[in-house]
């Protein structure tokens, strides 16, 4: 697995300390977004107001659309009335319909991974086999390392014996 030390010296106090630091940073952005919404009555943070917060809002929407937003973060944003689409336009019939569609797409990839594992006895999907599935596997590992993998998805992957590190 990943080495949390550099030359034997702990970096950020280890994996949990790094995760806590990343969660703290996310929560600070959420607090800033709540303050912005109180003042401007919308979630369309302009770059002239804050490039950093604008980027963060765009990232949350992107993670939501791709199904990579952690459930706790989705619930935190949803609880403040966050608009999941820019300008409030409904996509695919609204937030719940979009979430269902994205969950279905994720589950289809999981099913494809199970079939791949059954055939090849590993989780190292080659690009020659499927670029899409290879990218998806890499994304799950990346989300796991960054703490952005939803718990239900972690449990689903873990239940099939998924290898969280390559090789």
mmCIF file of C-alpha atoms in Angstrom:
data_model
loop_
_atom_site.group_PDB
_atom_site.id
_atom_site.type_symbol
_atom_site.label_atom_id
_atom_site.label_comp_id
_atom_site.label_asym_id
_atom_site.label_seq_id
_atom_site.Cartn_x
_atom_site.Cartn_y
_atom_site.Cartn_z
ATOM 1 C CA UNK A 1 0.000 0.000 0.000
ATOM 2 C CA UNK A 2 0.843 3.662 0.033
ATOM 3 C CA UNK A 3 3.638 4.693 2.381
ATOM 4 C CA UNK A 4 2.471 7.353 4.820
ATOM 5 C CA UNK A 5 6.047 8.166 5.722
ATOM 6 C CA UNK A 6 8.878 9.869 3.937
ATOM 7 C CA UNK A 7 12.281 8.564 4.975
ATOM 8 C CA UNK A 8 10.702 6.986 8.063
ATOM 9 C CA UNK A 9 9.098 10.277 9.143
ATOM 10 C CA UNK A 10 5.302 10.386 9.481
ATOM 11 C CA UNK A 11 3.518 12.695 7.046
ATOM 12 C CA UNK A 12 0.456 14.557 8.438
ATOM 13 C CA UNK A 13 0.337 12.038 11.295
ATOM 14 C CA UNK A 14 -0.855 9.192 9.060
ATOM 15 C CA UNK A 15 -3.892 8.324 6.977
ATOM 16 C CA UNK A 16 -6.542 9.234 9.565
ATOM 17 C CA UNK A 17 -4.949 12.606 10.287
ATOM 18 C CA UNK A 18 -4.836 13.336 6.554
ATOM 19 C CA UNK A 19 -8.489 12.312 6.153
ATOM 20 C CA UNK A 20 -9.433 14.549 9.104
ATOM 21 C CA UNK A 21 -7.501 17.455 7.578
ATOM 22 C CA UNK A 22 -9.281 16.950 4.215
ATOM 23 C CA UNK A 23 -12.674 16.738 5.965
ATOM 24 C CA UNK A 24 -11.905 19.939 7.885
ATOM 25 C CA UNK A 25 -11.052 21.724 4.633
ATOM 26 C CA UNK A 26 -14.303 20.471 3.050
ATOM 27 C CA UNK A 27 -16.327 21.629 6.060
ATOM 28 C CA UNK A 28 -14.694 25.066 5.917
ATOM 29 C CA UNK A 29 -15.818 25.391 2.292
ATOM 30 C CA UNK A 30 -19.334 24.317 3.253
ATOM 31 C CA UNK A 31 -19.405 27.008 5.955
ATOM 32 C CA UNK A 32 -18.221 29.578 3.401
ATOM 33 C CA UNK A 33 -20.955 28.445 0.992
ATOM 34 C CA UNK A 34 -23.627 28.806 3.685
ATOM 35 C CA UNK A 35 -22.399 32.361 4.379
ATOM 36 C CA UNK A 36 -22.415 33.120 0.644
ATOM 37 C CA UNK A 37 -25.979 31.788 0.317
ATOM 38 C CA UNK A 38 -27.164 33.880 3.288
ATOM 39 C CA UNK A 39 -25.774 37.000 1.646
ATOM 40 C CA UNK A 40 -26.618 36.401 -2.034
ATOM 41 C CA UNK A 41 -29.565 33.961 -1.799
ATOM 42 C CA UNK A 42 -28.082 31.593 -4.396
ATOM 43 C CA UNK A 43 -25.353 28.994 -4.842
ATOM 44 C CA UNK A 44 -23.849 30.464 -8.018
ATOM 45 C CA UNK A 45 -20.570 31.625 -6.496
ATOM 46 C CA UNK A 46 -18.918 34.022 -8.909
ATOM 47 C CA UNK A 47 -15.203 33.824 -9.609
ATOM 48 C CA UNK A 48 -14.981 37.521 -8.766
ATOM 49 C CA UNK A 49 -16.337 36.714 -5.291
ATOM 50 C CA UNK A 50 -14.105 33.669 -4.732
ATOM 51 C CA UNK A 51 -12.343 31.575 -7.343
ATOM 52 C CA UNK A 52 -11.624 28.923 -4.701
ATOM 53 C CA UNK A 53 -15.254 28.623 -3.567
ATOM 54 C CA UNK A 54 -16.463 28.717 -7.185
ATOM 55 C CA UNK A 55 -14.139 25.805 -8.005
ATOM 56 C CA UNK A 56 -15.287 23.923 -4.908
ATOM 57 C CA UNK A 57 -18.987 24.307 -5.832
ATOM 58 C CA UNK A 58 -18.254 23.120 -9.375
ATOM 59 C CA UNK A 59 -16.345 20.134 -7.962
ATOM 60 C CA UNK A 60 -19.268 19.143 -5.710
ATOM 61 C CA UNK A 61 -21.662 19.242 -8.669
ATOM 62 C CA UNK A 62 -19.212 17.271 -10.783
ATOM 63 C CA UNK A 63 -18.719 14.654 -8.064
ATOM 64 C CA UNK A 64 -22.490 14.433 -7.664
ATOM 65 C CA UNK A 65 -23.049 13.933 -11.403
ATOM 66 C CA UNK A 66 -20.370 11.240 -11.586
ATOM 67 C CA UNK A 67 -21.684 9.518 -8.461
ATOM 68 C CA UNK A 68 -18.444 10.188 -6.580
ATOM 69 C CA UNK A 69 -19.807 12.498 -3.886
ATOM 70 C CA UNK A 70 -19.740 10.863 -0.465
ATOM 71 C CA UNK A 71 -23.205 10.319 0.994
ATOM 72 C CA UNK A 72 -22.477 12.442 4.099
ATOM 73 C CA UNK A 73 -21.375 15.313 1.890
ATOM 74 C CA UNK A 74 -24.418 14.938 -0.360
ATOM 75 C CA UNK A 75 -26.662 15.044 2.708
ATOM 76 C CA UNK A 76 -24.862 18.090 4.134
ATOM 77 C CA UNK A 77 -25.234 20.021 0.877
ATOM 78 C CA UNK A 78 -28.790 18.816 0.288
ATOM 79 C CA UNK A 79 -29.772 19.897 3.825
ATOM 80 C CA UNK A 80 -28.919 23.538 3.011
ATOM 81 C CA UNK A 81 -30.992 23.417 -0.190
ATOM 82 C CA UNK A 82 -27.970 23.248 -2.479
ATOM 83 C CA UNK A 83 -28.861 23.415 -6.165
ATOM 84 C CA UNK A 84 -27.305 20.400 -7.847
ATOM 85 C CA UNK A 85 -27.445 22.038 -11.237
ATOM 86 C CA UNK A 86 -26.206 25.444 -12.272
ATOM 87 C CA UNK A 87 -29.086 27.862 -12.589
ATOM 88 C CA UNK A 88 -31.414 25.364 -10.893
ATOM 89 C CA UNK A 89 -32.292 23.530 -14.111
ATOM 90 C CA UNK A 90 -33.505 20.009 -13.486
ATOM 91 C CA UNK A 91 -31.484 17.259 -15.125
ATOM 92 C CA UNK A 92 -33.016 13.814 -15.735
ATOM 93 C CA UNK A 93 -36.124 14.774 -13.771
ATOM 94 C CA UNK A 94 -34.469 16.264 -10.694
ATOM 95 C CA UNK A 95 -31.941 15.377 -8.039
ATOM 96 C CA UNK A 96 -33.401 12.019 -6.959
ATOM 97 C CA UNK A 97 -33.870 10.791 -10.528
ATOM 98 C CA UNK A 98 -30.302 11.832 -11.346
ATOM 99 C CA UNK A 99 -28.990 10.077 -8.228
ATOM 100 C CA UNK A 100 -30.897 6.898 -9.179
ATOM 101 C CA UNK A 101 -29.535 7.005 -12.727
ATOM 102 C CA UNK A 102 -25.975 7.473 -11.463
ATOM 103 C CA UNK A 103 -26.374 4.651 -8.928
ATOM 104 C CA UNK A 104 -27.610 2.382 -11.729
ATOM 105 C CA UNK A 105 -24.565 3.267 -13.851
ATOM 106 C CA UNK A 106 -22.226 2.568 -10.922
ATOM 107 C CA UNK A 107 -23.911 -0.775 -10.249
ATOM 108 C CA UNK A 108 -23.551 -1.732 -13.920
ATOM 109 C CA UNK A 109 -19.793 -1.116 -13.651
ATOM 110 C CA UNK A 110 -19.653 -3.205 -10.475
ATOM 111 C CA UNK A 111 -21.432 -6.047 -12.279
ATOM 112 C CA UNK A 112 -18.941 -5.769 -15.156
ATOM 113 C CA UNK A 113 -16.061 -5.867 -12.651
ATOM 114 C CA UNK A 114 -17.463 -9.003 -10.998
ATOM 115 C CA UNK A 115 -17.687 -10.667 -14.439
ATOM 116 C CA UNK A 116 -14.122 -9.588 -15.215
ATOM 117 C CA UNK A 117 -12.873 -10.984 -11.909
ATOM 118 C CA UNK A 118 -14.706 -14.263 -12.482
ATOM 119 C CA UNK A 119 -12.970 -14.633 -15.840
ATOM 120 C CA UNK A 120 -9.469 -13.291 -15.094
ATOM 121 C CA UNK A 121 -9.187 -13.844 -11.302
ATOM 122 C CA UNK A 122 -7.929 -10.291 -10.654
ATOM 123 C CA UNK A 123 -9.129 -6.702 -10.549
ATOM 124 C CA UNK A 124 -6.447 -5.251 -12.833
ATOM 125 C CA UNK A 125 -8.704 -4.434 -15.778
ATOM 126 C CA UNK A 126 -6.528 -3.829 -18.813
ATOM 127 C CA UNK A 127 -7.230 -0.945 -21.152
ATOM 128 C CA UNK A 128 -7.246 -3.425 -24.016
ATOM 129 C CA UNK A 129 -10.097 -5.257 -22.298
ATOM 130 C CA UNK A 130 -12.078 -2.125 -21.421
ATOM 131 C CA UNK A 131 -10.803 1.428 -21.154
ATOM 132 C CA UNK A 132 -14.053 2.459 -19.458
ATOM 133 C CA UNK A 133 -13.891 -0.247 -16.790
ATOM 134 C CA UNK A 134 -10.160 0.375 -16.278
ATOM 135 C CA UNK A 135 -10.888 4.073 -15.666
ATOM 136 C CA UNK A 136 -13.739 3.193 -13.314
ATOM 137 C CA UNK A 137 -11.534 0.862 -11.231
ATOM 138 C CA UNK A 138 -8.824 3.530 -11.021
ATOM 139 C CA UNK A 139 -11.464 6.101 -9.946
ATOM 140 C CA UNK A 140 -12.749 3.820 -7.155
ATOM 141 C CA UNK A 141 -9.215 3.376 -5.806
ATOM 142 C CA UNK A 142 -8.589 7.115 -6.031
ATOM 143 C CA UNK A 143 -11.855 7.906 -4.235
ATOM 144 C CA UNK A 144 -10.988 5.361 -1.546
ATOM 145 C CA UNK A 145 -7.547 6.904 -0.968
ATOM 146 C CA UNK A 146 -8.967 10.434 -0.782
ATOM 147 C CA UNK A 147 -11.859 9.432 1.483
ATOM 148 C CA UNK A 148 -14.427 10.310 -1.177
ATOM 149 C CA UNK A 149 -15.780 6.804 -1.779
ATOM 150 C CA UNK A 150 -19.299 6.446 -0.448
ATOM 151 C CA UNK A 151 -19.580 3.889 2.344
ATOM 152 C CA UNK A 152 -22.151 1.765 0.487
ATOM 153 C CA UNK A 153 -19.837 1.598 -2.516
ATOM 154 C CA UNK A 154 -16.833 0.738 -0.361
ATOM 155 C CA UNK A 155 -18.838 -2.084 1.222
ATOM 156 C CA UNK A 156 -19.999 -3.383 -2.166
ATOM 157 C CA UNK A 157 -16.449 -3.453 -3.535
ATOM 158 C CA UNK A 158 -15.001 -4.864 -0.336
ATOM 159 C CA UNK A 159 -17.597 -7.655 -0.309
ATOM 160 C CA UNK A 160 -16.260 -8.976 -3.640
ATOM 161 C CA UNK A 161 -12.688 -8.967 -2.349
ATOM 162 C CA UNK A 162 -11.670 -5.890 -4.322
ATOM 163 C CA UNK A 163 -7.982 -5.072 -4.045
ATOM 164 C CA UNK A 164 -7.660 -1.453 -2.949
ATOM 165 C CA UNK A 165 -4.082 -1.206 -4.176
ATOM 166 C CA UNK A 166 -2.933 -2.110 -7.650
ATOM 167 C CA UNK A 167 -0.883 -5.277 -8.028
#
